[in-house]
Each structure stands twice: as structure tokens, then as C-alpha cells.
């Protein structure tokens, strides 16, 4: 589904001493099927933005279009529920939302709320637990008996079981160890391709943004600071520094190479082994 | 110079019917040293931290802190010497305001009020939070709360501070704040420091690294020595810095890297030398 | 609505009333609540109203804030007045309307009782308006101090109160987060039949409890690591201090009490 923000502003507690403008005239367009990374510091408005994507918040001004759904200040709430089925949100530390007696029931909770039939729920539960790489035996266990990493996967499976077309991820790897982080991100990346999802990833990690996203939006104080393809956006050092973000490490290194050795090697998502080969060729003077 | 902390063949499990979390662990920490402990989740590294100030007591082996054996009788004494900062910024903030929280540890140890007043000031100054005395915790960011947690520990004037994944729940800005705070504290006070972390930027700055795997000490050495074992580290689920990985691939592609690089600068120097020889 | 309700809210300030020892404030309010019931003449009511109004003015909290904040309570006060006016049939009829007859006795009693009610609410809300919850906790701990002799866990009680105060905002934030997460999974907290809405609370409450327990466990660990071992041998940073200002306050209040008994009829 295409996602469009048209001049969206959001104000918390308007007309009180606590009034706070979280988004200001934000406009952008996300093409159906793309993988977008939204980057910005705490307070930049990214969590407010994310809550517009399934109608948890309505813009104070402007309009959000998600597929055929339109969310604006005046709009009616009637079809919000079906929007929530189509746009699944994985919140930060999603394991905090687990509550059922068994893993199976918890994964099936979303679909049940959207009146999916029992047989279908069963099928989706099976598929979701496989998708997050957990053994089927866990289905009958209590979610509270699992390790932290397993709980995270169960919570993610609960969102996948809704079979959303848009997947919104709010720092899905926070608090995991490096191996867990990589596994979870690779899993989302595979799902994105396989299910032809539109994925919106809110992250702090420039490395993840570079590796997985095909479009980047950087926020600053509720406004759009930068937008574009990763290889165009993530190389603009000065502009990134204005929002206290770093250029991804590999790009930093390559600009170091250019400065020190005078050779420029362009980054085009090559892996470290390939990069090493190019460097060796350069050092040996083969070019 | 004697060891500040010594683990002698320590084994630990939470319950008798459960597997051992630590198996026959021995190591030492020197005064004024910065030791980083790494290992994937479940490798036993947090258990080590809790054993160091008597929050847990081992079933086998002995632990000495500043020459004192850790046991039921000595734990209150030990806790004055060893301060801890935990992972979740919210779940260790006891006071209703910053000032009250910094005082909490001192109150427990029965310090006189005049001294407390002084130390609240000095420890808040040490973490750069002097302007926040009357702030309530829910008005602070995660990084600020963790700085207060560090100030609270400093106020008791311990000889060792353990940061048990203290930056894991923070955003990059918060992490930077904490790293900067730690660096300053280390520079200005005589302290040993133990950081338990996944963050490689923290590990590189430590004097020494202890790698835990399946409840055992798996490798010990300087960051350079430890990261040289990159393949083995990867096999036990640990990440290595970008330069380390790149250096390994460069070696595989036929270059001879003289010294294991720890940062961009070092690797660029190596490349420069190789390049000029060609 | 909830933001305009001021009972229980603290307004930061540095007025005379703010600076009083919370114990002084609690003691005076306690006795004020008692003596309000002794007033029975215009003069005695006038005296108490003067005292309460004087206190309210010296907090330097804007009057319209006070009046607006007590709005929900005005309804109760007016209701009390009307109740007495309609029900009491003493004295002379001073006004009649359709089949209703209003008696002077009812008017006077209605005025007296609703004034009493108003004074009680005004004075007690002055306490919470000018005293932080933690100061109140400290004052309670100190005033209950003598109960330690009979092994009443005064310190533990106070610590419990202060930790609860500390965690209320945290748990509120958490409630909001979890309800958003569940709403995203299709839970409807707002519409639908009552039975469904009650059921919708389970996915909210279970995670809240689980997290509260986890927090409690971690907090206990952190407190222990910081050397907490009960009230024994503990010193305190926050100190309550009875000063000259408090003595003046007590003196003034004693004058009010004496005045009250002189002006009673």
C-alpha cells in the first residue's frame, strides 16, 4: 500500500501549558513495496509519525493516506479497525504486550480480534511461528516461561499472524545481543521480499538503514531533515552531523581511504569480502 | 600491587535442579583497571557482576574484594566498595527527585547529613547533572537517568563500579553521554571499572577484555589480542568491529597486515605502508 | 477535565505556606477540621472564613485557579445547600413558590453546612497544593515516629508510599504504551458492548502486572546493591525543620481557637 503524508502536523495537549508540537507540516510519499528507514533522535517525532500509520493518532492538521484509507482531523473512525489489520505495528520491546496462557493463543489474539476463522487462525499461527524461527513445540508453552529473545519473536509472530500489508517496526532489535539483532533484521528483510510488504523501520542504526532500506527519511524536531535513497542520504556528513548522526562506518572508512591514499572506491552495498578485494587491487596498484 | 577482585574457582547455579551458570571461573581485576566482560546473552556475565557485591553467593569457590572474602557477614562492607549500575534506567531510580536518589545509597550506609549534602553536589557535578537536582525521574531521558545512577554510586565513594549493560536500553546519544561520563570519572577518580556490554565501541576502550562463553572464561586479553581471535568469537555468537572484519578479509585476499588494527586510523596506516611499498 | 481538578495537585512556589514545615500544616489542618464543627455564630464562622481565606491568599496561588479547580466540588456544596433548604422546616416561612415553602431555619442551616463543607475542602486542598507528596510522606513518617516503639513499621510504610509516588508516572506511561500495542492488535477499548469492553481490559492488565512485578524485582535488587537493609542505622538527607515561621503559625492558630470560643453563641 502506498503511504502519503500531506502537510501533517501533530500537537500534543493543544491549548494547555503542556502544548507540544511533535510534527510540523510533514510531507512525504512511500511507494508500495518499499523498505523505508525513519531515523532521528528521541524527540524528533518519529514515534508520533509511526502512530499515524495505523490511526492510533490522527493528525491535528493535514492528511495521511494509507492505501485507500484517509486519516485526517475530521475523518470518521469507522474503518480504523480494518486499517489496523492491514498495517501491523511491532512496538519497541513488543514482548511487553504478551498476556495469554499459551504462545498459540497469544499469536492468534490479533486475528481473533479481526474475526478471522478458527481454521485460518491455526494455519496463520503455524506459519508465523515458522517465520520467526521458533520450534512448533513452543506453541503450547506459556509465553512467560520463554527467554527474552524468544518472547520477542513470539510478539513479532503475533503481528505477522494478522497478515498485514504494511509492517511498521519501532526499533525491533533494541536490547538484543548482536547475534539476536542480526537474526531479527535478516528475518524482516526476508519477509519483506517474500510477502511483498511495505516496511517502515524506525531505527537509530545507520548500519541497518544502509543495509536494509531502499529509502531514508531523517527527522529533526518534527520536520523532515533529509530524504532519499540510502547511498545519497547517508553520505552527506555535514547534514547528518546537524542531527548528531554519523555516516555509516563503511562509508566513513572509504572516505578515509580517499583522503589518505587518494583512491576512491564507491560503495554499492558490496559485502566486506568484496570490499577487501577492491582494496587489495587498489593497494597492489592494479588500477 | 594486589588484586582488587579475585575469583577463585567459582561455580554458581540459581537452583539445585538447574544447570550451572558459572563453571570454575577464576580471574582477577587490578585496582584502577578497566575490564570489559563480553559474551552473548546467557553466557553468565551478569551473574559475575552480581557475585561481586554479594547479591548472589557462589556454591563453590571463593571471591575476594579488596582482600575481604564475600559472604553473608561481609556483604554490607563489600557494597560500600563495589557500586553497580544496572540495565533498566527506570528500575533503579528509587528517589522521587534526582537529589533524593543520589542520597539513597549514602542514607543506607548511614553517612552524616553534612557529608551527604557535599557529596550530592560533587557527584552530580562529576556526571554533569548539577542543574537537575529537583527534577523528577519521569522528566529525564534514559541517558540522564543512567548518569544519575552513576552519580548515586559515586556518592558512596566505592573503589569499583560495575556497569551491567548500563547502555543497552539507551539511544546512541544516551550511550555517548554515558561513555563520556565514564571516561571523565575514570580520569578524575581512582576507580576500577567493569563494563559488561555488547557495544564494541565500549570494549575497544577497556584495558582488558574477558570473554565468557557457556559459564566459563573463554578468553582473556587486551582488546587487540581478543579481537585477533575473530573467527572463534564469531563462532560463539559475538560480533567484532568493522576494521577487524575488514582486516581479516584483506589477509584472506592476500595482504599481510602487520598489527591487528582497532580503529580506522590504524588500518589506513597499514594500507598506506603497503601501498607505498608496491 | 482531570487537568482542571486541583485536589491532590502540587503547585510549586515559595510562599509562607509553602515554606511551613509539613507537620505544622498537617497538625493545624487536623485541628481546624475539628474546630469547624464548633462554630455556631456569624462571628465565629466569619473568623474561620477569614483564617482560611487568609491562608489561601498567602499561598500566592491565583484565586481563579483555586476557584476553577474546586469547580467539581462546588456542585456538592450547592447541592448540600439546596438539600437543607428544601428539607428543613424550622423558623418562619420567608418565601413560597408554587407549593414549596422555604423556611429561614433551612436557609441558615444550609448556608452554615455548605460553608463548613467549603472550608474543609479549601483548607485540605491548601495542604496538597503547597506540599509535595514526598514532604507529606516525610511528615507522616515523623509524626508516626512514636509508633516505632510498638514495632509499627513506620519507616517501611513511608518508603512504600514514596516508592509508589515515584512509580505512578512510570506506570501511567506504561499503561498507555501497552494499550496502544493492544489497540494495534485489534482490541477496542472505546466502543462495543460493556461485556466486550470489560474483556478488553485483560490484555492490558496482565502485561501491566507482569511488568510491575518485574520492576519490583529489579528495584529490590538495585536497592540491595545500594546497601539498603531496612530503617536501622539509616540517615536521612531530607530533613524536616520546625522554625520561627512554624511557631508564628501555631501562635496565630491558637489565637483563632481562642477567638472562636469567645465568638461562639
Short mmCIF file of N, CA and C in Angstrom, two decimals, chain B residues 50 53 55 76 79 84 86 88 90-96 99-111 113 116-117 120 137-138 152, chain C residues 134 159 162-163 165-167 169-170 173 211 214-216 218-230 232-239:
data_model
loop_
_atom_site.label_atom_id
_atom_site.label_comp_id
_atom_site.label_asym_id
_atom_site.label_seq_id
_atom_site.Cartn_x
_atom_site.Cartn_y
_atom_site.Cartn_z
N UNK B 50 26.78 -9.81 39.75
CA UNK B 50 26.00 -9.93 40.98
C UNK B 50 26.77 -10.66 42.08
N UNK B 53 29.23 -8.17 44.31
CA UNK B 53 28.88 -7.41 45.51
C UNK B 53 27.86 -8.14 46.38
N UNK B 55 25.20 -9.87 45.83
CA UNK B 55 23.77 -10.03 45.54
C UNK B 55 23.47 -11.51 45.35
N UNK B 76 27.67 -6.09 53.51
CA UNK B 76 27.37 -4.65 53.64
C UNK B 76 28.64 -3.83 53.49
N UNK B 79 29.50 -3.85 49.74
CA UNK B 79 28.67 -2.98 48.90
C UNK B 79 29.07 -1.52 48.99
N UNK B 84 27.10 -0.62 41.69
CA UNK B 84 26.59 -1.21 40.45
C UNK B 84 25.58 -0.32 39.75
N UNK B 86 22.68 -0.79 36.77
CA UNK B 86 22.01 -1.86 36.03
C UNK B 86 21.49 -1.38 34.68
N UNK B 88 18.18 -1.30 33.24
CA UNK B 88 16.96 -0.52 33.06
C UNK B 88 17.01 0.78 33.87
N UNK B 90 14.88 2.98 34.58
CA UNK B 90 13.75 3.26 35.46
C UNK B 90 13.77 2.43 36.73
N UNK B 91 14.18 1.16 36.59
CA UNK B 91 14.01 0.25 37.72
C UNK B 91 15.13 0.31 38.74
N UNK B 92 15.93 1.37 38.69
CA UNK B 92 16.92 1.53 39.74
C UNK B 92 16.88 2.95 40.30
N UNK B 93 15.90 3.69 39.88
CA UNK B 93 15.75 5.06 40.36
C UNK B 93 14.77 5.02 41.53
N UNK B 94 15.28 5.17 42.75
CA UNK B 94 14.46 4.97 43.94
C UNK B 94 13.82 6.28 44.41
N UNK B 95 14.57 7.37 44.33
CA UNK B 95 14.10 8.63 44.90
C UNK B 95 13.03 9.30 44.06
N UNK B 96 12.27 10.20 44.70
CA UNK B 96 11.26 10.92 43.92
C UNK B 96 11.87 12.08 43.15
N UNK B 99 17.98 14.50 43.53
CA UNK B 99 18.72 14.69 44.76
C UNK B 99 18.49 13.53 45.73
N UNK B 100 17.23 13.17 45.90
CA UNK B 100 16.88 12.07 46.80
C UNK B 100 17.49 10.76 46.35
N UNK B 101 17.50 10.57 45.02
CA UNK B 101 18.04 9.32 44.52
C UNK B 101 19.54 9.23 44.75
N UNK B 102 20.24 10.33 44.53
CA UNK B 102 21.68 10.32 44.75
C UNK B 102 21.98 10.03 46.22
N UNK B 103 21.11 10.51 47.09
CA UNK B 103 21.36 10.33 48.53
C UNK B 103 21.03 8.92 49.02
N UNK B 104 20.20 8.20 48.27
CA UNK B 104 19.67 6.93 48.78
C UNK B 104 20.75 5.98 49.31
N UNK B 105 21.79 5.75 48.51
CA UNK B 105 22.86 4.85 48.94
C UNK B 105 23.57 5.35 50.19
N UNK B 106 23.81 6.65 50.23
CA UNK B 106 24.51 7.23 51.39
C UNK B 106 23.66 7.09 52.65
N UNK B 107 22.36 7.30 52.49
CA UNK B 107 21.45 7.14 53.63
C UNK B 107 21.51 5.72 54.16
N UNK B 108 21.55 4.75 53.22
CA UNK B 108 21.61 3.35 53.63
C UNK B 108 22.86 3.05 54.44
N UNK B 109 23.96 3.69 54.02
CA UNK B 109 25.21 3.44 54.72
C UNK B 109 25.38 4.34 55.94
N UNK B 110 24.36 5.11 56.26
CA UNK B 110 24.37 5.91 57.48
C UNK B 110 25.37 7.05 57.48
N UNK B 111 25.61 7.66 56.33
CA UNK B 111 26.53 8.81 56.31
C UNK B 111 25.88 10.03 56.97
N UNK B 113 24.55 13.78 57.59
CA UNK B 113 23.84 14.62 56.64
C UNK B 113 24.74 15.66 55.97
N UNK B 116 26.59 14.13 53.25
CA UNK B 116 25.70 13.81 52.14
C UNK B 116 25.48 15.02 51.26
N UNK B 117 25.21 16.17 51.92
CA UNK B 117 24.94 17.39 51.15
C UNK B 117 26.10 17.70 50.22
N UNK B 120 26.36 14.98 47.38
CA UNK B 120 25.31 15.11 46.35
C UNK B 120 25.80 16.10 45.31
N UNK B 137 12.14 11.85 38.10
CA UNK B 137 12.69 10.91 37.12
C UNK B 137 11.94 10.88 35.79
N UNK B 138 10.59 11.06 35.80
CA UNK B 138 9.89 10.94 34.53
C UNK B 138 10.10 12.14 33.62
N UNK B 152 24.86 8.39 41.82
CA UNK B 152 24.44 7.77 43.08
C UNK B 152 25.49 6.80 43.58
N UNK C 134 6.03 13.97 48.69
CA UNK C 134 7.12 13.37 49.45
C UNK C 134 7.28 14.07 50.81
N UNK C 159 8.53 4.42 53.18
CA UNK C 159 9.29 4.06 51.98
C UNK C 159 8.33 3.56 50.90
N UNK C 162 6.63 6.45 49.35
CA UNK C 162 7.45 7.28 48.47
C UNK C 162 7.77 6.54 47.18
N UNK C 163 7.96 5.23 47.25
CA UNK C 163 8.23 4.48 46.02
C UNK C 163 6.98 4.46 45.13
N UNK C 165 4.76 6.81 44.96
CA UNK C 165 4.71 8.14 44.34
C UNK C 165 5.67 8.21 43.17
N UNK C 166 6.86 7.65 43.38
CA UNK C 166 7.89 7.68 42.35
C UNK C 166 7.42 6.92 41.09
N UNK C 167 6.71 5.81 41.26
CA UNK C 167 6.40 4.96 40.12
C UNK C 167 5.06 5.25 39.45
N UNK C 169 3.92 7.92 37.73
CA UNK C 169 4.04 8.38 36.34
C UNK C 169 4.59 7.30 35.41
N UNK C 170 5.55 6.51 35.92
CA UNK C 170 6.14 5.44 35.10
C UNK C 170 5.06 4.44 34.68
N UNK C 173 2.69 5.85 32.01
CA UNK C 173 3.28 5.79 30.67
C UNK C 173 3.18 4.38 30.12
N UNK C 211 4.77 -6.61 34.23
CA UNK C 211 5.85 -5.64 34.21
C UNK C 211 6.06 -5.02 35.59
N UNK C 214 8.12 -7.38 37.55
CA UNK C 214 9.50 -7.39 37.09
C UNK C 214 10.22 -6.15 37.61
N UNK C 215 9.53 -5.01 37.51
CA UNK C 215 10.11 -3.77 38.03
C UNK C 215 10.42 -3.90 39.51
N UNK C 216 9.45 -4.44 40.26
CA UNK C 216 9.64 -4.57 41.71
C UNK C 216 10.86 -5.42 42.02
N UNK C 218 13.49 -6.00 40.06
CA UNK C 218 14.73 -5.31 39.72
C UNK C 218 15.02 -4.17 40.68
N UNK C 219 13.98 -3.48 41.10
CA UNK C 219 14.16 -2.37 42.03
C UNK C 219 14.71 -2.89 43.37
N UNK C 220 14.16 -4.01 43.82
CA UNK C 220 14.63 -4.59 45.08
C UNK C 220 16.11 -4.95 44.99
N UNK C 221 16.47 -5.52 43.82
CA UNK C 221 17.88 -5.87 43.59
C UNK C 221 18.75 -4.61 43.62
N UNK C 222 18.30 -3.57 42.92
CA UNK C 222 19.08 -2.33 42.86
C UNK C 222 19.20 -1.70 44.24
N UNK C 223 18.11 -1.76 45.02
CA UNK C 223 18.15 -1.17 46.36
C UNK C 223 19.13 -1.92 47.25
N UNK C 224 19.11 -3.23 47.10
CA UNK C 224 20.02 -4.04 47.91
C UNK C 224 21.47 -3.74 47.53
N UNK C 225 21.70 -3.65 46.21
CA UNK C 225 23.05 -3.35 45.74
C UNK C 225 23.53 -2.01 46.28
N UNK C 226 22.59 -1.10 46.54
CA UNK C 226 22.98 0.21 47.05
C UNK C 226 22.98 0.23 48.57
N UNK C 227 22.97 -0.95 49.15
CA UNK C 227 23.18 -1.05 50.61
C UNK C 227 21.94 -0.92 51.45
N UNK C 228 20.76 -1.05 50.86
CA UNK C 228 19.55 -0.90 51.67
C UNK C 228 19.35 -2.13 52.54
N UNK C 229 19.14 -1.92 53.83
CA UNK C 229 18.88 -3.04 54.73
C UNK C 229 17.87 -2.65 55.80
N UNK C 230 16.84 -1.95 55.40
CA UNK C 230 15.81 -1.56 56.36
C UNK C 230 16.15 -0.23 57.03
N UNK C 232 17.00 0.53 60.04
CA UNK C 232 18.03 0.51 61.09
C UNK C 232 19.32 1.20 60.64
N UNK C 233 19.81 2.11 61.42
CA UNK C 233 21.11 2.73 61.14
C UNK C 233 21.13 3.62 59.91
N UNK C 234 19.97 4.01 59.43
CA UNK C 234 19.88 4.81 58.24
C UNK C 234 19.87 6.29 58.61
N UNK C 235 20.51 7.11 57.78
CA UNK C 235 20.41 8.55 58.00
C UNK C 235 19.52 9.12 56.91
N UNK C 236 19.16 10.39 57.07
CA UNK C 236 18.26 10.96 56.07
C UNK C 236 18.79 12.27 55.52
N UNK C 237 18.66 12.44 54.19
CA UNK C 237 19.07 13.70 53.59
C UNK C 237 17.97 14.74 53.76
N UNK C 238 16.75 14.33 53.47
CA UNK C 238 15.65 15.27 53.61
C UNK C 238 15.37 15.44 55.08
N UNK C 239 15.30 16.71 55.49
CA UNK C 239 15.16 16.97 56.90
C UNK C 239 13.97 17.89 57.09
#
